[in-house]
Coordinates of C-alpha atoms in Angstrom, one line a residue:
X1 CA -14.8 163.4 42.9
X2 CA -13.0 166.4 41.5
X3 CA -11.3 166.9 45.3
X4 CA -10.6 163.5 45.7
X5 CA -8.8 163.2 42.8
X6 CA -7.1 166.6 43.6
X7 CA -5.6 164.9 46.7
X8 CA -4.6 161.8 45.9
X9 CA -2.9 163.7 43.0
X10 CA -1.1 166.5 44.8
X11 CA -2.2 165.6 48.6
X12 CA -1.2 162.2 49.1
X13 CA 2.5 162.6 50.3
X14 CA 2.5 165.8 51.5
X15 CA 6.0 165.9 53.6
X16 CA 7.4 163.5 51.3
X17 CA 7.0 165.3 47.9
X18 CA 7.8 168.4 49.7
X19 CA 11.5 167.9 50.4
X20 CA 12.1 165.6 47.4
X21 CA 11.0 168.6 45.2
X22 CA 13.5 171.0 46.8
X23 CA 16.1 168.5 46.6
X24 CA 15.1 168.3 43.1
X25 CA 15.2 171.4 42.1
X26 CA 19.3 172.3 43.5
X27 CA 20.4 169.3 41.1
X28 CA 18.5 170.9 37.9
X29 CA 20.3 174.5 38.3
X30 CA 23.5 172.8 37.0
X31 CA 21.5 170.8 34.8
X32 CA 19.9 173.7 33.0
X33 CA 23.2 175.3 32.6
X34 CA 25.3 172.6 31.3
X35 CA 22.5 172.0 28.8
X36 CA 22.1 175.6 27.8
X37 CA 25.3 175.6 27.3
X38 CA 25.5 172.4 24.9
X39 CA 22.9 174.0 23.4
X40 CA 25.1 177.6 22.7
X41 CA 22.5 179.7 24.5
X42 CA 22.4 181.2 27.6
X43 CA 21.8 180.2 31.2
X44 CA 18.9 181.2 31.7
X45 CA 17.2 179.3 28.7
X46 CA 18.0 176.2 30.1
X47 CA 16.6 177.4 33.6
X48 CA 13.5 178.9 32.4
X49 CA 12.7 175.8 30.3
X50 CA 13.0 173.7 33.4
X51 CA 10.6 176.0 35.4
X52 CA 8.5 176.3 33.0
X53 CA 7.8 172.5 31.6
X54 CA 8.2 171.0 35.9
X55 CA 5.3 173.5 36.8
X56 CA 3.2 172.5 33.7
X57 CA 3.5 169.0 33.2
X58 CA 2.8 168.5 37.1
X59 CA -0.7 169.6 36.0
X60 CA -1.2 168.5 32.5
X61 CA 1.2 165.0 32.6
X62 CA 0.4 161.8 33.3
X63 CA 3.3 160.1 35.1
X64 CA 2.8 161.5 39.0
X65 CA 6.4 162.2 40.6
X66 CA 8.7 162.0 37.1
X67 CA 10.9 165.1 36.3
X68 CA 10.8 166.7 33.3
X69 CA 13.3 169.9 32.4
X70 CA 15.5 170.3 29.9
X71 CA 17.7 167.7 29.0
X72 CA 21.1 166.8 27.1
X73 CA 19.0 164.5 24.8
X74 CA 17.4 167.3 23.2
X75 CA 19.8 169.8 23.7
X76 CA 22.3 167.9 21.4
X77 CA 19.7 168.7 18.6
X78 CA 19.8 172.4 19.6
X79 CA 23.1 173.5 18.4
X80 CA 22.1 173.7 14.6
X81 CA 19.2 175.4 15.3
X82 CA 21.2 178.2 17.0
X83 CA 24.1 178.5 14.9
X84 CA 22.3 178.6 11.7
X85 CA 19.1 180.8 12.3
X86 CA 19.4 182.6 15.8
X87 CA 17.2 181.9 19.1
X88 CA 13.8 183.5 18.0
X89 CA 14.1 180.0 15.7
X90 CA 14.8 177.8 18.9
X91 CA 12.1 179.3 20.6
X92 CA 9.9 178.8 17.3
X93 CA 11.0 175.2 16.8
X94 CA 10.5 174.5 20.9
X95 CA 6.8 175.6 19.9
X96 CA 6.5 173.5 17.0
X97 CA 8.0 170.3 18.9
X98 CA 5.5 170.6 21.1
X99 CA 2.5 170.8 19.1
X100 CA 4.3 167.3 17.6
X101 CA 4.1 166.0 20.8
X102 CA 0.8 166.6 21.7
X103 CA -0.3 165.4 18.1
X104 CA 1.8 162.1 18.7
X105 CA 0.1 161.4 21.8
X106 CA -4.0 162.3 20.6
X107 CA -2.7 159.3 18.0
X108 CA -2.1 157.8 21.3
X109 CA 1.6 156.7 20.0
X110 CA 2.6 155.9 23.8
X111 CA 1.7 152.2 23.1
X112 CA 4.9 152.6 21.2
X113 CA 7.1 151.5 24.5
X114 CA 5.0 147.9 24.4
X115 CA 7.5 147.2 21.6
X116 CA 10.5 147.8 23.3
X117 CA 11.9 144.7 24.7
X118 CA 13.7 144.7 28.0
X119 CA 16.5 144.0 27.3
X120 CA 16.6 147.5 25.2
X121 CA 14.9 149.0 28.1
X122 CA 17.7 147.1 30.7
X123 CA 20.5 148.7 27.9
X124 CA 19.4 152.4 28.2
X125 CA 19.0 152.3 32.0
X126 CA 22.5 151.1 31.9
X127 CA 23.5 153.3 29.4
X128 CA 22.0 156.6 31.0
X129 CA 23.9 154.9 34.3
X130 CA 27.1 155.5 32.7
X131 CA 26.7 158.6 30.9
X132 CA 25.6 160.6 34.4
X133 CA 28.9 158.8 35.9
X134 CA 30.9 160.5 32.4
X135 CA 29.2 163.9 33.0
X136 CA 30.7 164.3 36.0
X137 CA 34.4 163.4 35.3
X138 CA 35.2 167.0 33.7
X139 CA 34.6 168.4 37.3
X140 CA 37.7 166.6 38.2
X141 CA 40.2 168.2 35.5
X142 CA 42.8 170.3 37.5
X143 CA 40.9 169.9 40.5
X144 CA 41.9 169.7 44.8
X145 CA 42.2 167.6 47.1
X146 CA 39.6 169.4 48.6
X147 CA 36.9 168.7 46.0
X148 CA 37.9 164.9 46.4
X149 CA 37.3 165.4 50.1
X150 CA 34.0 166.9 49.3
X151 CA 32.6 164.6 46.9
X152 CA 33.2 161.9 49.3
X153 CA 31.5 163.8 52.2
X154 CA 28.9 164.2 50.0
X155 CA 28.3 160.8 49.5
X156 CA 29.2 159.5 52.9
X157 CA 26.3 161.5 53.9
X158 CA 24.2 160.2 51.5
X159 CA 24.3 156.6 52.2
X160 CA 25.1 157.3 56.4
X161 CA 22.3 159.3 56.6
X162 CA 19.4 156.6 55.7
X163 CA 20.7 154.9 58.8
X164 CA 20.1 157.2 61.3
X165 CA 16.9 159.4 59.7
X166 CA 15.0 158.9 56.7
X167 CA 13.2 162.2 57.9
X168 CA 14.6 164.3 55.4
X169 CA 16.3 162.8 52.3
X170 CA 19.7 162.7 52.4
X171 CA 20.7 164.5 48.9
X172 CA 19.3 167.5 50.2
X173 CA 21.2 167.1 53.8
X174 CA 24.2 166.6 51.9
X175 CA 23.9 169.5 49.3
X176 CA 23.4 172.3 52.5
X177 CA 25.8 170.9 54.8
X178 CA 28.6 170.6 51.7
X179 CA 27.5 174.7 51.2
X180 CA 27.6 175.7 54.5
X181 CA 30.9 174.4 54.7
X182 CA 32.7 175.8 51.7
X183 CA 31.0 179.4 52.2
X184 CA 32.5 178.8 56.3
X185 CA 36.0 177.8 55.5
X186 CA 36.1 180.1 52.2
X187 CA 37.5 177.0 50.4
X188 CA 38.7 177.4 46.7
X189 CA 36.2 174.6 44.9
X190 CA 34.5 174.9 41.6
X191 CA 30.8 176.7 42.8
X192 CA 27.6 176.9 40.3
X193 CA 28.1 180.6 39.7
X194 CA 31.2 179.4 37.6
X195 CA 29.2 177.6 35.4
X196 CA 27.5 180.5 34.2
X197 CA 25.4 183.5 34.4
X198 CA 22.4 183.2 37.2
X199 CA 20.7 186.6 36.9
X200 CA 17.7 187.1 39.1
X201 CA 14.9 187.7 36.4
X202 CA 11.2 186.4 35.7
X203 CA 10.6 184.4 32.8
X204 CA 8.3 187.0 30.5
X205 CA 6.3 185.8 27.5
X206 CA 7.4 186.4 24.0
X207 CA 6.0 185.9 21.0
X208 CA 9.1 184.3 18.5
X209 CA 10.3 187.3 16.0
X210 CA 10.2 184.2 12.9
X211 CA 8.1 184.6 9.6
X212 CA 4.9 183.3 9.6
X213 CA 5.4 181.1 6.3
X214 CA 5.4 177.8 5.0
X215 CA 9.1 178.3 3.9
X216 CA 9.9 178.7 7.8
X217 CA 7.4 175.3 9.1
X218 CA 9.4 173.7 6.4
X219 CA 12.7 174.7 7.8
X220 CA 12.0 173.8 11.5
X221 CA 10.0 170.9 10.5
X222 CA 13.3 168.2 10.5
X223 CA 14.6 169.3 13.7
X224 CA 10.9 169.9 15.7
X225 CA 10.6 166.4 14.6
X226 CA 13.6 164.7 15.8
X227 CA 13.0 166.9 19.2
X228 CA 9.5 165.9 19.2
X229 CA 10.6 161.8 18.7
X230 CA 13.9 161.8 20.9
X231 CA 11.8 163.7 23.9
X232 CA 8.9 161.3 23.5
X233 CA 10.9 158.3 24.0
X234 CA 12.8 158.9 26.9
X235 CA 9.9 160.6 28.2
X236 CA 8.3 156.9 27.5
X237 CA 11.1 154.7 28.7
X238 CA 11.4 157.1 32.0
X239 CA 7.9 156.6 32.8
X240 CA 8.2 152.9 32.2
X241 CA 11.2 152.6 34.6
X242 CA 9.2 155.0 37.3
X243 CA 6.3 152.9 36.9
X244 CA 8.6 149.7 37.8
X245 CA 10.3 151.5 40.9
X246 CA 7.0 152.3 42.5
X247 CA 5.0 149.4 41.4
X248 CA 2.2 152.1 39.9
X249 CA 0.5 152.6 36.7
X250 CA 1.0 155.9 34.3
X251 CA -1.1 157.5 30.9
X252 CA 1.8 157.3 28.5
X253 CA -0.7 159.0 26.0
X254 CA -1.1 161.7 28.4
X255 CA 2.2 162.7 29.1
X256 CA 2.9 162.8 25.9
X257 CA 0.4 165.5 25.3
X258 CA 1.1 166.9 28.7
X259 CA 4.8 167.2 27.2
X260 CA 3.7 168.7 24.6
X261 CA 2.2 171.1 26.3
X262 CA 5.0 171.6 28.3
X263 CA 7.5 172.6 25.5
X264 CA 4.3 175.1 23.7
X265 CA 4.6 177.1 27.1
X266 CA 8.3 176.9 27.5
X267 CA 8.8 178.1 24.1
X268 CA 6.4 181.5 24.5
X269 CA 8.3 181.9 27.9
X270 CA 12.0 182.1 26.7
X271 CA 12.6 178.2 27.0
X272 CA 13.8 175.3 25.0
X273 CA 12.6 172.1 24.5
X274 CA 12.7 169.7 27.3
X275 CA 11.5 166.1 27.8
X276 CA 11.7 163.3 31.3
X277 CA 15.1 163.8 33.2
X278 CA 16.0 160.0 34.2
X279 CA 18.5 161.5 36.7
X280 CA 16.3 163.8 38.6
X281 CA 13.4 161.3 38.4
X282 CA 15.5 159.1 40.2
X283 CA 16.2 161.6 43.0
X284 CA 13.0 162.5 43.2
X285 CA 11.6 158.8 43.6
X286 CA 14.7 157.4 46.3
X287 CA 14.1 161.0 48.1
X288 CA 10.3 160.2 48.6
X289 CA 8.7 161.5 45.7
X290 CA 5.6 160.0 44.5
X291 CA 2.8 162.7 43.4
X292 CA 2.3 165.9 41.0
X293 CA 3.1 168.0 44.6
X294 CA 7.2 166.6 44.2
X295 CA 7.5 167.7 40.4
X296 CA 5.8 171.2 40.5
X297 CA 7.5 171.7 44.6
X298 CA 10.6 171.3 42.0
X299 CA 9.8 174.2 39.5
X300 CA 8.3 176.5 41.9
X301 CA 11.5 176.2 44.5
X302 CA 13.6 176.5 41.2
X303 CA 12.3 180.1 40.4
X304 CA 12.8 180.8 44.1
X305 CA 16.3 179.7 44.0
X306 CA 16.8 182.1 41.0
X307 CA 15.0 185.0 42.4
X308 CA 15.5 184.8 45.8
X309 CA 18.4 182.5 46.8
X310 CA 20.5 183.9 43.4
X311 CA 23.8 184.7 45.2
X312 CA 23.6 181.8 47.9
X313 CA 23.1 179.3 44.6
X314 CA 25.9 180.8 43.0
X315 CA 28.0 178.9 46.3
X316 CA 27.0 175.4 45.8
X317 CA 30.2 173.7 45.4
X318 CA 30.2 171.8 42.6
X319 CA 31.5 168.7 44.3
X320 CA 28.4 168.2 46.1
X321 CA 26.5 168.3 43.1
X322 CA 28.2 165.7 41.9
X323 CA 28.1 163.7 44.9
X324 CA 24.9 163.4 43.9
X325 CA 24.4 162.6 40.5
X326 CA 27.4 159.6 41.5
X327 CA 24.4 158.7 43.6
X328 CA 22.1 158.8 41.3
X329 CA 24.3 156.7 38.4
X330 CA 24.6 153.5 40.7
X331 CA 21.1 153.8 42.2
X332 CA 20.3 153.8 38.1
X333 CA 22.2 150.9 36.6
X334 CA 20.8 147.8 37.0
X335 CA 23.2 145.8 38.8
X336 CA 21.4 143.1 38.5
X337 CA 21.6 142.5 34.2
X338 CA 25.4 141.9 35.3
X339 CA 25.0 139.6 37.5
X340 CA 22.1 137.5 35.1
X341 CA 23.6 138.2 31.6
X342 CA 25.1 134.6 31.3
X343 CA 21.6 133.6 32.4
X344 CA 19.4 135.5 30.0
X345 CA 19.0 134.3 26.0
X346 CA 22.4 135.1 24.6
X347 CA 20.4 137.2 22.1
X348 CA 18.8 138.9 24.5
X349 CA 22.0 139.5 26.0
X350 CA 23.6 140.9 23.2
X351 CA 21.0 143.4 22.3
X352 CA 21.6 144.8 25.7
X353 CA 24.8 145.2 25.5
X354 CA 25.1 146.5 21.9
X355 CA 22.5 149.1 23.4
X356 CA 24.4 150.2 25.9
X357 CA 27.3 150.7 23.6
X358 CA 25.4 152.2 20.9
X359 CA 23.8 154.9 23.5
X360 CA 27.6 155.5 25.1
X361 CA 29.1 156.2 21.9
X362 CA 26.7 158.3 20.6
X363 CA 25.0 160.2 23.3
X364 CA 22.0 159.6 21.6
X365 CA 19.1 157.6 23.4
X366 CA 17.0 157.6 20.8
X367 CA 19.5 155.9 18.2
X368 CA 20.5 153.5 20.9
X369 CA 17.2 152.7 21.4
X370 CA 15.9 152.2 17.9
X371 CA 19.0 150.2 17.3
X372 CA 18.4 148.2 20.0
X373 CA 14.3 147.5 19.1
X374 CA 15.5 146.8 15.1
X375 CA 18.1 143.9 16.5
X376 CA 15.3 142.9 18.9
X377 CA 13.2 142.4 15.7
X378 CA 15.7 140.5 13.5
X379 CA 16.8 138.3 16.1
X380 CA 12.7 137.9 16.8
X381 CA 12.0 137.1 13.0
X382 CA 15.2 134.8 13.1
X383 CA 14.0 132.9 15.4
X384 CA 10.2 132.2 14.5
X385 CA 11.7 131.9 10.6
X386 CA 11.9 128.2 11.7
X387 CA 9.5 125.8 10.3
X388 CA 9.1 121.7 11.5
X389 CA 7.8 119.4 9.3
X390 CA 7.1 115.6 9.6
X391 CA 5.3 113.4 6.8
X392 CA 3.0 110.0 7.1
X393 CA 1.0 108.7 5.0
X394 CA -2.4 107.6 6.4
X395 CA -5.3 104.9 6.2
X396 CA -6.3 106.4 2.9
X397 CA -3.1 106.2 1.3
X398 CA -3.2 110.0 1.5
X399 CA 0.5 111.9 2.2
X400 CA 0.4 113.8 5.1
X401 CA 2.2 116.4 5.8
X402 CA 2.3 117.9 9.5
X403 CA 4.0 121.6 9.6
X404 CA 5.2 123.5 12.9
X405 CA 5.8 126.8 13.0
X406 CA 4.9 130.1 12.1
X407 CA 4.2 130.5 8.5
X408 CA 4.8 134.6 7.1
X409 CA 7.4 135.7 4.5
X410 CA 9.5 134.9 6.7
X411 CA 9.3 131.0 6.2
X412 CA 8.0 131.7 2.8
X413 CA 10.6 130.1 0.7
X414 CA 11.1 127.3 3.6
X415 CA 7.8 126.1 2.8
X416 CA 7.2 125.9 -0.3
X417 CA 10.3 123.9 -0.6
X418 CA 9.5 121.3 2.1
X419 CA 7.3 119.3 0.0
X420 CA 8.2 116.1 -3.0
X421 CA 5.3 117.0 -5.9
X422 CA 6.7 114.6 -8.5
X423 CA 7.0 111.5 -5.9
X424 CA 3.9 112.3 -4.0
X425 CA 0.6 110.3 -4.0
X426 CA -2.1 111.8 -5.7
X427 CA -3.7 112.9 -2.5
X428 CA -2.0 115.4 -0.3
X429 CA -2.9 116.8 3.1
X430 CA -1.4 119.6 4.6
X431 CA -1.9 119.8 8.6
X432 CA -1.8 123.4 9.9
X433 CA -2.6 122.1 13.6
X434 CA 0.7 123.5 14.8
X435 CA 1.0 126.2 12.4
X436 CA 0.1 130.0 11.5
X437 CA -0.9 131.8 8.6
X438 CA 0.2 135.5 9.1
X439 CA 0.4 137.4 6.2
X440 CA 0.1 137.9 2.5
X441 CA 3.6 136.3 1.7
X442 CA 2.3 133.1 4.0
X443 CA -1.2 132.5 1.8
X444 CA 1.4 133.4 -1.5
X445 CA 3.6 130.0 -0.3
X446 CA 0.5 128.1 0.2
X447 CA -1.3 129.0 -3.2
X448 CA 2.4 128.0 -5.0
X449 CA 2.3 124.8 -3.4
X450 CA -1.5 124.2 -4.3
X451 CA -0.4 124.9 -7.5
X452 CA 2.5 123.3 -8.0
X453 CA 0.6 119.8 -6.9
X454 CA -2.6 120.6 -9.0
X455 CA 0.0 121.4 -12.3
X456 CA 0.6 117.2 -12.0
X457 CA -2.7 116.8 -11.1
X458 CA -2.7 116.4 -7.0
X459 CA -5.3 117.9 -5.1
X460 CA -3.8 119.4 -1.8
X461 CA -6.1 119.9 1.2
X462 CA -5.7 122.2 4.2
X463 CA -6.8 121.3 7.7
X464 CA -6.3 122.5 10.7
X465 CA -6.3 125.9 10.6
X466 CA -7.2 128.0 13.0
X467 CA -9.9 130.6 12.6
X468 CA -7.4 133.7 12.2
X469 CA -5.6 131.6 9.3
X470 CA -8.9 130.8 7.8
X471 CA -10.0 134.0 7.3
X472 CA -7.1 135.8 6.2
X473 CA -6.7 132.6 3.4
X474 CA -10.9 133.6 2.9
X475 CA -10.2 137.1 2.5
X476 CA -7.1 136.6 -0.1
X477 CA -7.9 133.5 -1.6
X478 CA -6.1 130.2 -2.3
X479 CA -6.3 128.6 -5.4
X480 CA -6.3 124.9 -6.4
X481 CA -6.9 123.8 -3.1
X482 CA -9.4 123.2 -0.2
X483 CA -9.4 124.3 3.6
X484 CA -10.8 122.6 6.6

């Protein structure tokens, strides 16, 4: 069992996973450094981090094939962190994310991404879309002709390629050949090794130099948190999208934990905090990538690349870099929601865009996103705040009234004022056929109206209900009235 499990997990797609993993892992060297960099530390934090948290979430995660390094997302948070208290508290706070994270997903808090409505989910694919395209543009200040050339070589090759061989993927065809050709004609273009620092040094374990008090657990507690939330849910919308690309299932639960591990070894190794890379995850999946073998292939080949192949990284032009990550943008936006938005609920619409926007403007995925799930909700509650009601008055000379809709504090107010007391029979009937009782503010309204009718001495009675209404009216109880 335990082998079988070994090789679906790791075995499966041998070739495959191989090649998407070192494809990978030359698109997260300028990753790490433009994020250690956002972050104000250097290089090699952002390079050890993604090492360090691709190796272990391959074995503790529970999303085969996604990418997880360090990321923009969280290294936004960073800079306070740094400039305020030094990197001993980074490294402290990376711990104490992680321990979050792994907390958050025991409470099994991955069900959180049934509540995101996809629309929102549509608006941060979109929105991630155009941010990757905006990263790239400040490659282009005072640039040649020649890295114009290059970029378009790049991604000539990329989408050329596919129609000749799918035997290797194309990213990685593209990223050598674009190398071999700038280090051959000794062209002047951008390279990694301008970007920063690449020394050729193992990540060593250290224990952060912080106080052990409550005064400092209080002091990273804020920022831990907001790591621990904004890495959890793109971690959570990145699986989601990976699980719709392959048409598989993942633990959401489990790679939270599993990221939570993650950033506890990053931050003992000289890391920072790191969460799912949508970008990567994306070249991974469209170069082949499907099991644990593609994401740890990319941390392993990543140290290599450092160690080894230091001076030859240092080479990689720029411009086929971002070659790639173009790639990656328009395989990323859903072309689609464009083509469907005057289709789609203008609500629904709206929400996505608004997302999009929200996420553009601020850089922030997990405002966007919460923004986008808290006008999901309104608009919801707007819509199902809508009650129907028609009256007849029956054989019995009893006044009936038939209500529709969904009856929580929501309608509350709608409800109680739907009904005549003074002009009404003696008799009253109030059919719940079509109706729900759904909270405390619901059986509130009905006990008013019972009330109201019984102060002129009308008995109301209830029928109807179905058996959740009934025992939530049980379990409260209504006054001055009778249910059937």
């Amino acid at each position: 069992m335990f082998f079988e499990r070994l090789k679906q997990g790791y075995f499966g797609n041998v070739r495959n996973d191989i090649l998407s993993g070192l494809t990978v892992a030359f698109a997260l060297i300028p990753e790490a450094i433009a994020f250690s960099i956002m972050a104000g530390v250097d290089p090699m934090v952002g390079l050890y981090a993604s090492f360090t948290i691709a190796v272990t979430i391959s074995i503790v995660g529970g999303r085969p094939g996604m990418i997880s390094a360090a990321t923009g997302a969280m290294a936004s948070l960073m800079g306070p962190i740094i400039v305020k208290y030094g990197l001993d508290y980074l490294f402290a706070a990376t711990l104490l994310t992680g321990i979050l994270q792994w907390i958050l997903g025991a409470c099994k808090v991955g069900r959180f991404i049934t509540f995101v409505p996809q629309s929102v989910i549509v608006g941060f694919v979109n929105a991630l879309a155009i941010i990757i395209f905006m990263a790239q543009l400040p490659n282009f200040v005072g640039a040649t002709w020649g890295m114009y050339l290059m970029v378009a070589g790049t991604l000539a090759i990329i989408y050329l390629l596919p129609r000749l061989t799918k035997a290797v993927p194309s990213a990685l065809v593209a990223i050598i050949m674009m190398t071999i050709i700038t280090i051959a004609t000794g062209a002047d273009l951008r390279t990694v090794g301008d970007m920063g620092d690449i020394r050729q040094a193992l990540p060593m374990f250290h224990l952060p130099e912080v106080p052990l008090t409550l005064g400092t657990l209080l002091t990273l507690l804020p920022y831990s948190l907001a790591l621990a939330v904004v890495g959890m849910t793109e971690t959570l919308l990145t699986a989601t999208i990976v699980d719709e690309m392959t048409e598989t299932k993942s633990n959401k639960n489990r790679e939270i934990r599993g990221q939570g591990i993650a950033n506890i070894v990053t931050g003992f190794f000289g890391g920072m905090a790191g969460c799912a890379m949508i970008g990567q995850t994306v070249i991974n999946v469209k170069s082949g990538g499907r099991t644990r073998l593609s994401t740890l292939v990319a941390g392993i080949f990543l140290l290599f690349l450092i160690m080894v192949l230091g001076d030859v990284v240092k080479q990689i032009p720029m411009a086929a870099l971002v070659g790639v990550m173009f790639m990656v943008s328009i395989g990323t936006f859903d072309w689609n929601s464009i083509r469907t938005i005057g289709k789609i609920p203008r609500g629904d619409a709206i929400v996505m865009v608004l997302t999009v926007a929200i996420v553009v403007a601020t850089s922030d995925l997990a405002i966007g996103v919460v923004s986008g799930v808290i006008l999901s909700a309104v608009h919801f509650g707007w819509k199902m705040a809508r009650l129907r009601c028609s009256t007849f008055t029956d054989e019995n000379g009893h006044k009936v009234y038939e209500i529709s809709g969904q009856l929580f504090f929501g309608t509350m107010m709608h409800f109680v004022d739907l009904f005549d007391y003074a002009s009404d029979p003696e008799q009253i009937v109030i059919d719940m056929s079509a109706s729900h009782v759904w909270d405390h503010s619901a059986v509130t309204a009905l006990t008013k109206v019972t009330q109201k009718y019984a102060g002129l001495g009308k008995k109301v009675t209830l029928t109807g209900l179905n058996s959740e209404s009934r025992k939530i009216i049980e379990r409260i109880g209504l006054s001055n009235g009778s249910a059937h």
